[in-house]
CSV table of C-alpha atoms in Angstrom, one decimal:
chain,number,residue,atom,x,y,z
A,168,HIS,CA,123.5,129.3,-61.2
A,169,GLY,CA,121.7,131.3,-63.9
A,170,THR,CA,124.8,132.6,-65.7
A,171,ARG,CA,126.3,131.8,-69.1
A,172,ALA,CA,129.7,131.6,-67.4
A,173,ALA,CA,128.5,128.7,-65.3
A,174,TYR,CA,127.1,127.0,-68.4
A,175,VAL,CA,130.4,127.4,-70.3
A,176,ARG,CA,133.1,127.2,-67.6
A,177,ASP,CA,131.5,124.9,-65.1
A,178,ARG,CA,129.5,122.9,-67.7
A,179,CYS,CA,126.3,123.4,-65.6
A,180,ARG,CA,123.2,122.3,-67.5
A,181,CYS,CA,120.5,123.3,-65.0
A,182,ALA,CA,117.4,125.0,-66.4
A,183,LYS,CA,118.5,128.5,-65.4
A,184,CYS,CA,122.0,128.3,-66.9
A,185,THR,CA,120.7,126.7,-70.1
A,186,THR,CA,118.0,129.4,-70.5
A,187,VAL,CA,120.6,132.2,-70.0
A,188,ASN,CA,123.1,130.6,-72.3
A,189,THR,CA,120.4,130.2,-75.0
A,190,ALA,CA,119.4,133.8,-74.7
A,191,ALA,CA,123.0,134.9,-74.9
A,192,SER,CA,123.7,132.8,-77.9
A,193,ASN,CA,120.6,134.2,-79.7
A,194,GLU,CA,121.7,137.7,-79.0
A,195,MET,CA,125.2,136.9,-80.2
A,196,HIS,CA,123.8,135.5,-83.4
A,197,ARG,CA,121.7,138.6,-84.0
A,198,GLU,CA,124.6,141.0,-83.4
A,199,ARG,CA,126.9,139.0,-85.7
A,200,THR,CA,124.2,139.1,-88.4
A,201,PHE,CA,124.1,142.9,-88.3
A,202,GLY,CA,127.9,143.2,-87.9
A,203,ARG,CA,127.6,144.7,-84.4
A,204,TRP,CA,129.1,141.9,-82.4
A,205,GLU,CA,131.8,143.2,-80.0
A,206,PRO,CA,132.4,140.4,-77.4
A,207,TYR,CA,135.1,142.3,-75.5
A,208,LEU,CA,135.2,145.8,-74.0
A,209,ASP,CA,137.9,148.0,-72.5
A,210,ALA,CA,138.4,146.8,-68.9
A,211,GLY,CA,139.2,150.3,-67.6
A,212,PRO,CA,135.6,151.3,-66.5
A,213,THR,CA,135.0,147.9,-65.0
A,214,ARG,CA,138.4,148.0,-63.1
A,215,ALA,CA,137.6,151.6,-61.8
A,216,HIS,CA,134.2,150.3,-60.5
A,217,ILE,CA,135.9,147.5,-58.7
A,218,GLU,CA,138.2,149.9,-57.0
A,219,GLU,CA,135.3,152.1,-56.1
A,220,LEU,CA,133.5,149.2,-54.5
A,221,ARG,CA,136.7,148.2,-52.6
A,222,ALA,CA,137.1,151.7,-51.3
A,223,ALA,CA,133.5,151.5,-49.9
A,224,GLY,CA,134.5,148.4,-48.0
A,225,ILE,CA,133.2,145.8,-50.4
A,226,GLY,CA,135.8,143.0,-50.8
A,227,ILE,CA,136.7,141.1,-53.9
A,228,ASP,CA,135.0,137.9,-52.8
A,229,GLN,CA,131.8,139.8,-52.1
A,230,ILE,CA,132.0,141.6,-55.5
A,231,ALA,CA,132.4,138.2,-57.2
A,232,LYS,CA,129.5,136.7,-55.2
A,233,LEU,CA,127.2,139.6,-56.1
A,234,ALA,CA,128.3,139.6,-59.8
A,235,GLY,CA,128.0,135.8,-60.1
A,236,LEU,CA,131.7,135.4,-61.0
A,237,SER,CA,134.7,133.7,-59.6
A,238,PRO,CA,136.9,135.7,-57.2
A,239,SER,CA,139.9,134.9,-59.5
A,240,HIS,CA,138.2,136.5,-62.4
A,241,VAL,CA,137.7,139.7,-60.4
A,242,ARG,CA,141.3,139.7,-59.2
A,243,GLY,CA,142.5,139.3,-62.7
A,244,LEU,CA,141.0,142.6,-63.6
A,245,ILE,CA,143.0,144.5,-60.9
A,246,TYR,CA,146.1,142.5,-60.2
A,247,PRO,CA,149.0,141.2,-62.4
A,248,SER,CA,149.1,137.4,-62.8
A,249,SER,CA,151.6,135.2,-60.9
A,250,THR,CA,153.8,135.2,-64.1
A,251,GLY,CA,153.9,138.9,-64.2
A,252,LYS,CA,151.3,139.5,-66.9
A,253,PRO,CA,149.4,142.8,-66.4
A,254,PRO,CA,145.7,142.9,-65.4
A,255,TYR,CA,143.2,142.1,-68.1
A,256,GLN,CA,143.0,144.9,-70.6
A,257,ARG,CA,139.8,143.6,-72.2
A,258,VAL,CA,136.7,142.1,-70.5
A,259,ARG,CA,133.7,140.3,-71.9
A,260,ARG,CA,130.6,142.5,-72.2
A,261,GLU,CA,128.6,140.2,-69.9
A,262,THR,CA,131.3,140.2,-67.2
A,263,ALA,CA,131.5,144.0,-67.3
A,264,GLU,CA,127.8,144.4,-67.1
A,265,ARG,CA,127.6,142.1,-64.1
A,266,ILE,CA,130.3,143.9,-62.2
A,267,LEU,CA,129.0,147.4,-63.1
A,268,ALA,CA,125.6,146.3,-61.8
A,269,VAL,CA,126.9,145.9,-58.2
A,270,PRO,CA,125.9,149.1,-56.4
A,271,VAL,CA,128.3,151.1,-54.3
A,272,GLU,CA,126.3,151.0,-51.1
A,273,ASP,CA,126.3,149.4,-47.7
A,274,SER,CA,123.7,146.8,-48.9
A,275,SER,CA,126.4,145.3,-51.1
A,276,ARG,CA,128.8,144.6,-48.2
A,277,ALA,CA,129.2,141.2,-46.7
A,278,ALA,CA,126.7,140.5,-43.9
A,279,ASN,CA,129.4,140.4,-41.2
A,280,SER,CA,131.3,143.4,-42.4
A,281,HIS,CA,131.0,146.6,-40.3
A,282,VAL,CA,129.4,149.9,-41.3
A,283,ASP,CA,128.9,153.2,-39.6
A,284,ALA,CA,126.1,152.9,-37.0
A,285,THR,CA,124.8,156.5,-37.3
A,286,GLY,CA,121.8,155.7,-39.4
A,287,THR,CA,121.0,152.5,-37.5
A,288,ARG,CA,121.2,154.3,-34.2
A,289,ARG,CA,119.0,157.2,-35.4
A,290,ARG,CA,116.4,154.8,-36.8
A,291,LEU,CA,116.1,153.0,-33.5
A,292,GLN,CA,116.0,156.2,-31.5
A,293,ALA,CA,113.3,157.6,-33.9
A,294,LEU,CA,111.1,154.6,-33.5
A,295,ILE,CA,111.4,154.8,-29.7
A,296,ALA,CA,110.6,158.6,-29.9
A,297,VAL,CA,107.2,157.8,-31.4
A,298,GLY,CA,106.4,155.1,-28.8
A,299,TRP,CA,107.9,151.8,-29.9
A,300,ALA,CA,109.3,150.1,-26.8
A,301,GLN,CA,112.9,148.9,-26.9
A,302,ALA,CA,111.9,145.5,-25.7
A,303,TRP,CA,109.4,145.2,-28.6
A,304,LEU,CA,112.0,146.4,-31.1
A,305,ALA,CA,114.6,143.9,-29.8
A,306,ARG,CA,112.1,141.0,-30.2
A,307,GLU,CA,111.2,142.2,-33.7
A,308,LEU,CA,115.0,142.0,-34.6
A,309,HIS,CA,115.4,138.6,-32.8
A,310,ARG,CA,118.0,140.2,-30.6
A,311,SER,CA,118.6,140.0,-26.8
A,312,PRO,CA,118.1,143.2,-24.8
A,313,ALA,CA,121.8,143.4,-24.3
A,314,ASN,CA,122.6,143.0,-28.0
A,315,PHE,CA,120.0,145.6,-28.8
A,316,ARG,CA,121.5,148.1,-26.4
A,317,ARG,CA,124.9,147.6,-28.0
A,318,SER,CA,123.4,148.6,-31.4
A,319,MET,CA,122.1,151.8,-29.7
A,320,ILE,CA,125.5,152.9,-28.6
A,321,ALA,CA,128.1,151.3,-30.9
A,322,ASP,CA,130.1,153.3,-33.5
A,323,THR,CA,129.7,150.5,-36.0
A,324,VAL,CA,127.3,147.6,-36.7
A,325,THR,CA,127.3,144.7,-39.1
A,326,ALA,CA,125.9,145.3,-42.5
A,327,ARG,CA,123.3,142.7,-41.7
A,328,THR,CA,122.2,144.5,-38.6
A,329,ALA,CA,122.0,147.8,-40.5
A,330,GLN,CA,119.8,146.2,-43.2
A,331,LEU,CA,117.5,144.6,-40.7
A,332,VAL,CA,117.0,147.8,-38.7
A,333,ASN,CA,116.4,149.7,-42.0
A,334,GLU,CA,113.7,147.2,-43.1
A,335,MET,CA,112.0,147.4,-39.7
A,336,TYR,CA,112.2,151.2,-39.7
A,337,GLU,CA,110.5,151.4,-43.1
A,338,ARG,CA,107.6,149.2,-41.8
A,339,LEU,CA,107.1,151.1,-38.6
A,340,TRP,CA,108.1,154.8,-38.9
A,341,ASP,CA,104.6,155.9,-39.6
A,342,ALA,CA,102.7,153.1,-37.9
A,343,PRO,CA,101.3,153.5,-34.3
A,344,PRO,CA,102.7,151.2,-31.7
A,345,PRO,CA,100.4,148.6,-30.0
A,346,GLN,CA,97.9,150.3,-27.7
A,347,HIS,CA,95.4,147.5,-27.0
A,348,THR,CA,96.3,146.9,-23.3
A,349,SER,CA,97.3,149.1,-20.4
A,350,SER,CA,100.7,147.4,-20.4
A,351,GLN,CA,101.3,148.3,-24.1
A,352,ARG,CA,100.2,151.9,-23.5
A,353,ASN,CA,102.4,152.2,-20.5
A,354,ALA,CA,105.4,150.8,-22.4
A,355,SER,CA,104.7,153.3,-25.3
A,356,ASP,CA,104.4,156.2,-22.9
A,357,ALA,CA,107.7,155.2,-21.2
A,358,ALA,CA,109.4,154.9,-24.6
A,359,ARG,CA,108.4,158.4,-25.6
A,360,ALA,CA,109.4,159.8,-22.2
A,361,HIS,CA,112.8,158.2,-22.4
A,362,ALA,CA,113.4,159.5,-25.9
A,363,THR,CA,112.4,163.0,-24.8
A,364,LEU,CA,114.8,162.8,-21.9
A,365,GLN,CA,117.6,161.7,-24.2
A,366,GLY,CA,116.8,164.3,-26.9
A,367,TRP,CA,116.1,161.7,-29.6
A,368,MET,CA,114.3,162.9,-32.7
A,369,PRO,CA,111.3,161.3,-34.3
A,370,PRO,CA,111.3,160.1,-38.0
A,371,LEU,CA,109.8,163.4,-39.3
A,372,ALA,CA,112.7,165.3,-37.9
A,373,TRP,CA,115.0,163.9,-40.6
A,374,ASP,CA,115.3,164.6,-44.3
A,375,ASP,CA,118.2,162.2,-44.7
A,376,ILE,CA,118.5,160.1,-41.5
A,377,ASP,CA,121.9,158.8,-42.5
A,378,ASN,CA,123.6,162.0,-43.4
A,379,ASP,CA,121.8,165.0,-41.8
A,380,PRO,CA,123.6,166.8,-39.0
A,381,ASP,CA,122.0,166.3,-35.6
A,382,PRO,CA,118.9,168.6,-35.5
A,383,ASP,CA,118.2,171.1,-32.7
A,384,PRO,CA,115.0,169.9,-31.1
A,385,ASN,CA,114.1,173.5,-30.2
A,386,GLN,CA,114.5,174.7,-33.7
A,387,PRO,CA,113.2,172.3,-36.3
A,388,HIS,CA,114.5,174.2,-39.2
A,389,THR,CA,116.7,177.3,-39.7
A,390,SER,CA,116.7,179.2,-42.9
A,391,SER,CA,118.1,182.5,-44.2
A,392,ASP,CA,115.4,182.7,-46.8
A,393,ASP,CA,112.9,185.6,-46.7
A,394,ASP,CA,109.6,184.7,-45.0
A,395,ALA,CA,107.7,186.4,-47.9
A,396,LEU,CA,106.0,184.0,-50.2
A,397,ASP,CA,106.4,184.2,-54.0
A,398,GLU,CA,102.9,183.4,-55.2
A,399,ILE,CA,104.0,182.9,-58.8
A,400,ALA,CA,106.6,180.4,-57.7
A,401,ILE,CA,104.1,178.6,-55.6
A,402,GLU,CA,101.5,178.3,-58.3
A,403,ARG,CA,104.1,177.2,-60.9
A,404,ALA,CA,105.2,174.4,-58.5
A,405,ILE,CA,101.6,173.3,-58.0
A,406,ALA,CA,101.1,173.3,-61.8
A,407,GLY,CA,104.0,170.9,-62.1
A,408,ASP,CA,107.0,173.1,-62.9
A,409,THR,CA,109.9,171.2,-61.4
A,410,ARG,CA,112.4,173.9,-62.3
A,411,VAL,CA,111.1,176.5,-60.0
A,412,HIS,CA,113.2,177.2,-56.8
A,413,LEU,CA,111.1,177.3,-53.6
A,414,THR,CA,112.2,178.6,-50.2
A,415,TYR,CA,111.5,176.4,-47.2
A,416,ALA,CA,108.4,178.5,-46.4
A,417,GLU,CA,107.1,178.2,-49.9
A,418,GLN,CA,107.6,174.4,-49.9
A,419,ILE,CA,105.4,174.2,-46.8
A,420,GLU,CA,102.8,176.4,-48.5
A,421,VAL,CA,102.8,174.2,-51.6
A,422,VAL,CA,102.2,171.2,-49.5
A,423,ARG,CA,99.4,172.9,-47.6
A,424,ARG,CA,97.6,174.0,-50.7
A,425,MET,CA,98.0,170.7,-52.5
A,426,SER,CA,96.8,168.8,-49.4
A,427,GLU,CA,93.7,171.0,-49.3
A,428,ARG,CA,93.1,170.0,-52.9
A,429,GLY,CA,93.2,166.3,-52.0
A,430,ARG,CA,96.6,165.4,-53.4
A,431,SER,CA,98.3,162.5,-51.8
A,432,ILE,CA,101.6,162.6,-49.9
A,433,ARG,CA,103.2,160.4,-52.6
A,434,THR,CA,102.0,162.8,-55.4
A,435,ILE,CA,103.3,165.8,-53.6
A,436,ALA,CA,106.6,164.2,-52.8
A,437,ASP,CA,107.1,163.3,-56.5
A,438,LEU,CA,106.2,166.8,-57.6
A,439,LEU,CA,108.7,168.4,-55.2
A,440,SER,CA,111.4,165.7,-55.7
A,441,THR,CA,111.5,165.0,-52.0
A,442,SER,CA,110.6,162.2,-49.6
A,443,LYS,CA,107.2,161.3,-48.2
A,444,ARG,CA,108.5,162.0,-44.7
A,445,THR,CA,109.5,165.5,-45.6
A,446,VAL,CA,106.0,166.1,-47.1
A,447,SER,CA,104.4,164.7,-43.9
A,448,ARG,CA,106.5,167.1,-41.8
A,449,HIS,CA,105.6,170.1,-44.0
A,450,ARG,CA,101.9,169.1,-43.6
A,451,ARG,CA,102.3,169.1,-39.9
A,452,GLN,CA,104.1,172.5,-39.9
A,453,GLY,CA,101.6,174.0,-42.3
A,454,SER,CA,98.7,172.9,-40.1
A,455,ALA,CA,100.3,174.4,-37.0
A,456,ALA,CA,101.0,177.7,-38.7
């Protein structure tokens, strides 16, 4: 519901479909009044986007579902008809916009489709490394201990599992685990000890937890940059110049100075075009220097 296609093709007259159809009709009238009405577009870009989605493991039925279209309509853009007619060469503007709005990412995949488990596994390991017990995480995900352990070692997980773990990770990565009782404290200590034994990295060890190579726990960062700091570059960055190139050491110094001036992690992250986790790590390294 909530589409003009449903209003016209399926004759749905629910409030959502009626509202969308009225808005589309008004827009059409305005465009025609000014001589700008072009209901159809070249189907090439839309077809290319469908192929990109399919290459990422997002099937036609799922594309149609996310775009609010019928699967047959999506198929008509990439396959010849049963009578031998070529795929659609023109597509309605609304249809093109709906398909192009489907992002090429794991979150677009069907819940039961399988995705690479690297990011999921690293997120779980990182939470354990900062003291979240496996049993607690399993309960949070509504999974049995055996199912949770499979997610820790599998090469692939379902898209739904990856999404649930990512949502949990975003809630917990910088939150302390429960420490109210001796049992909770013991479980947290055991989780950290197990992670250390396994060589699992905490959240702040990652810039891009899905794509970074495995870090060396004994060498948090390696760089060929000169250790000498460029004071002019540092001050330009602090002043808001986003074009200046900073070495790794200079980034840490910028974070240190801006933190001393009371700037928030979010503000610093936006200034340096980086993540809040990276700024948090730079803060820790700057304090230890």
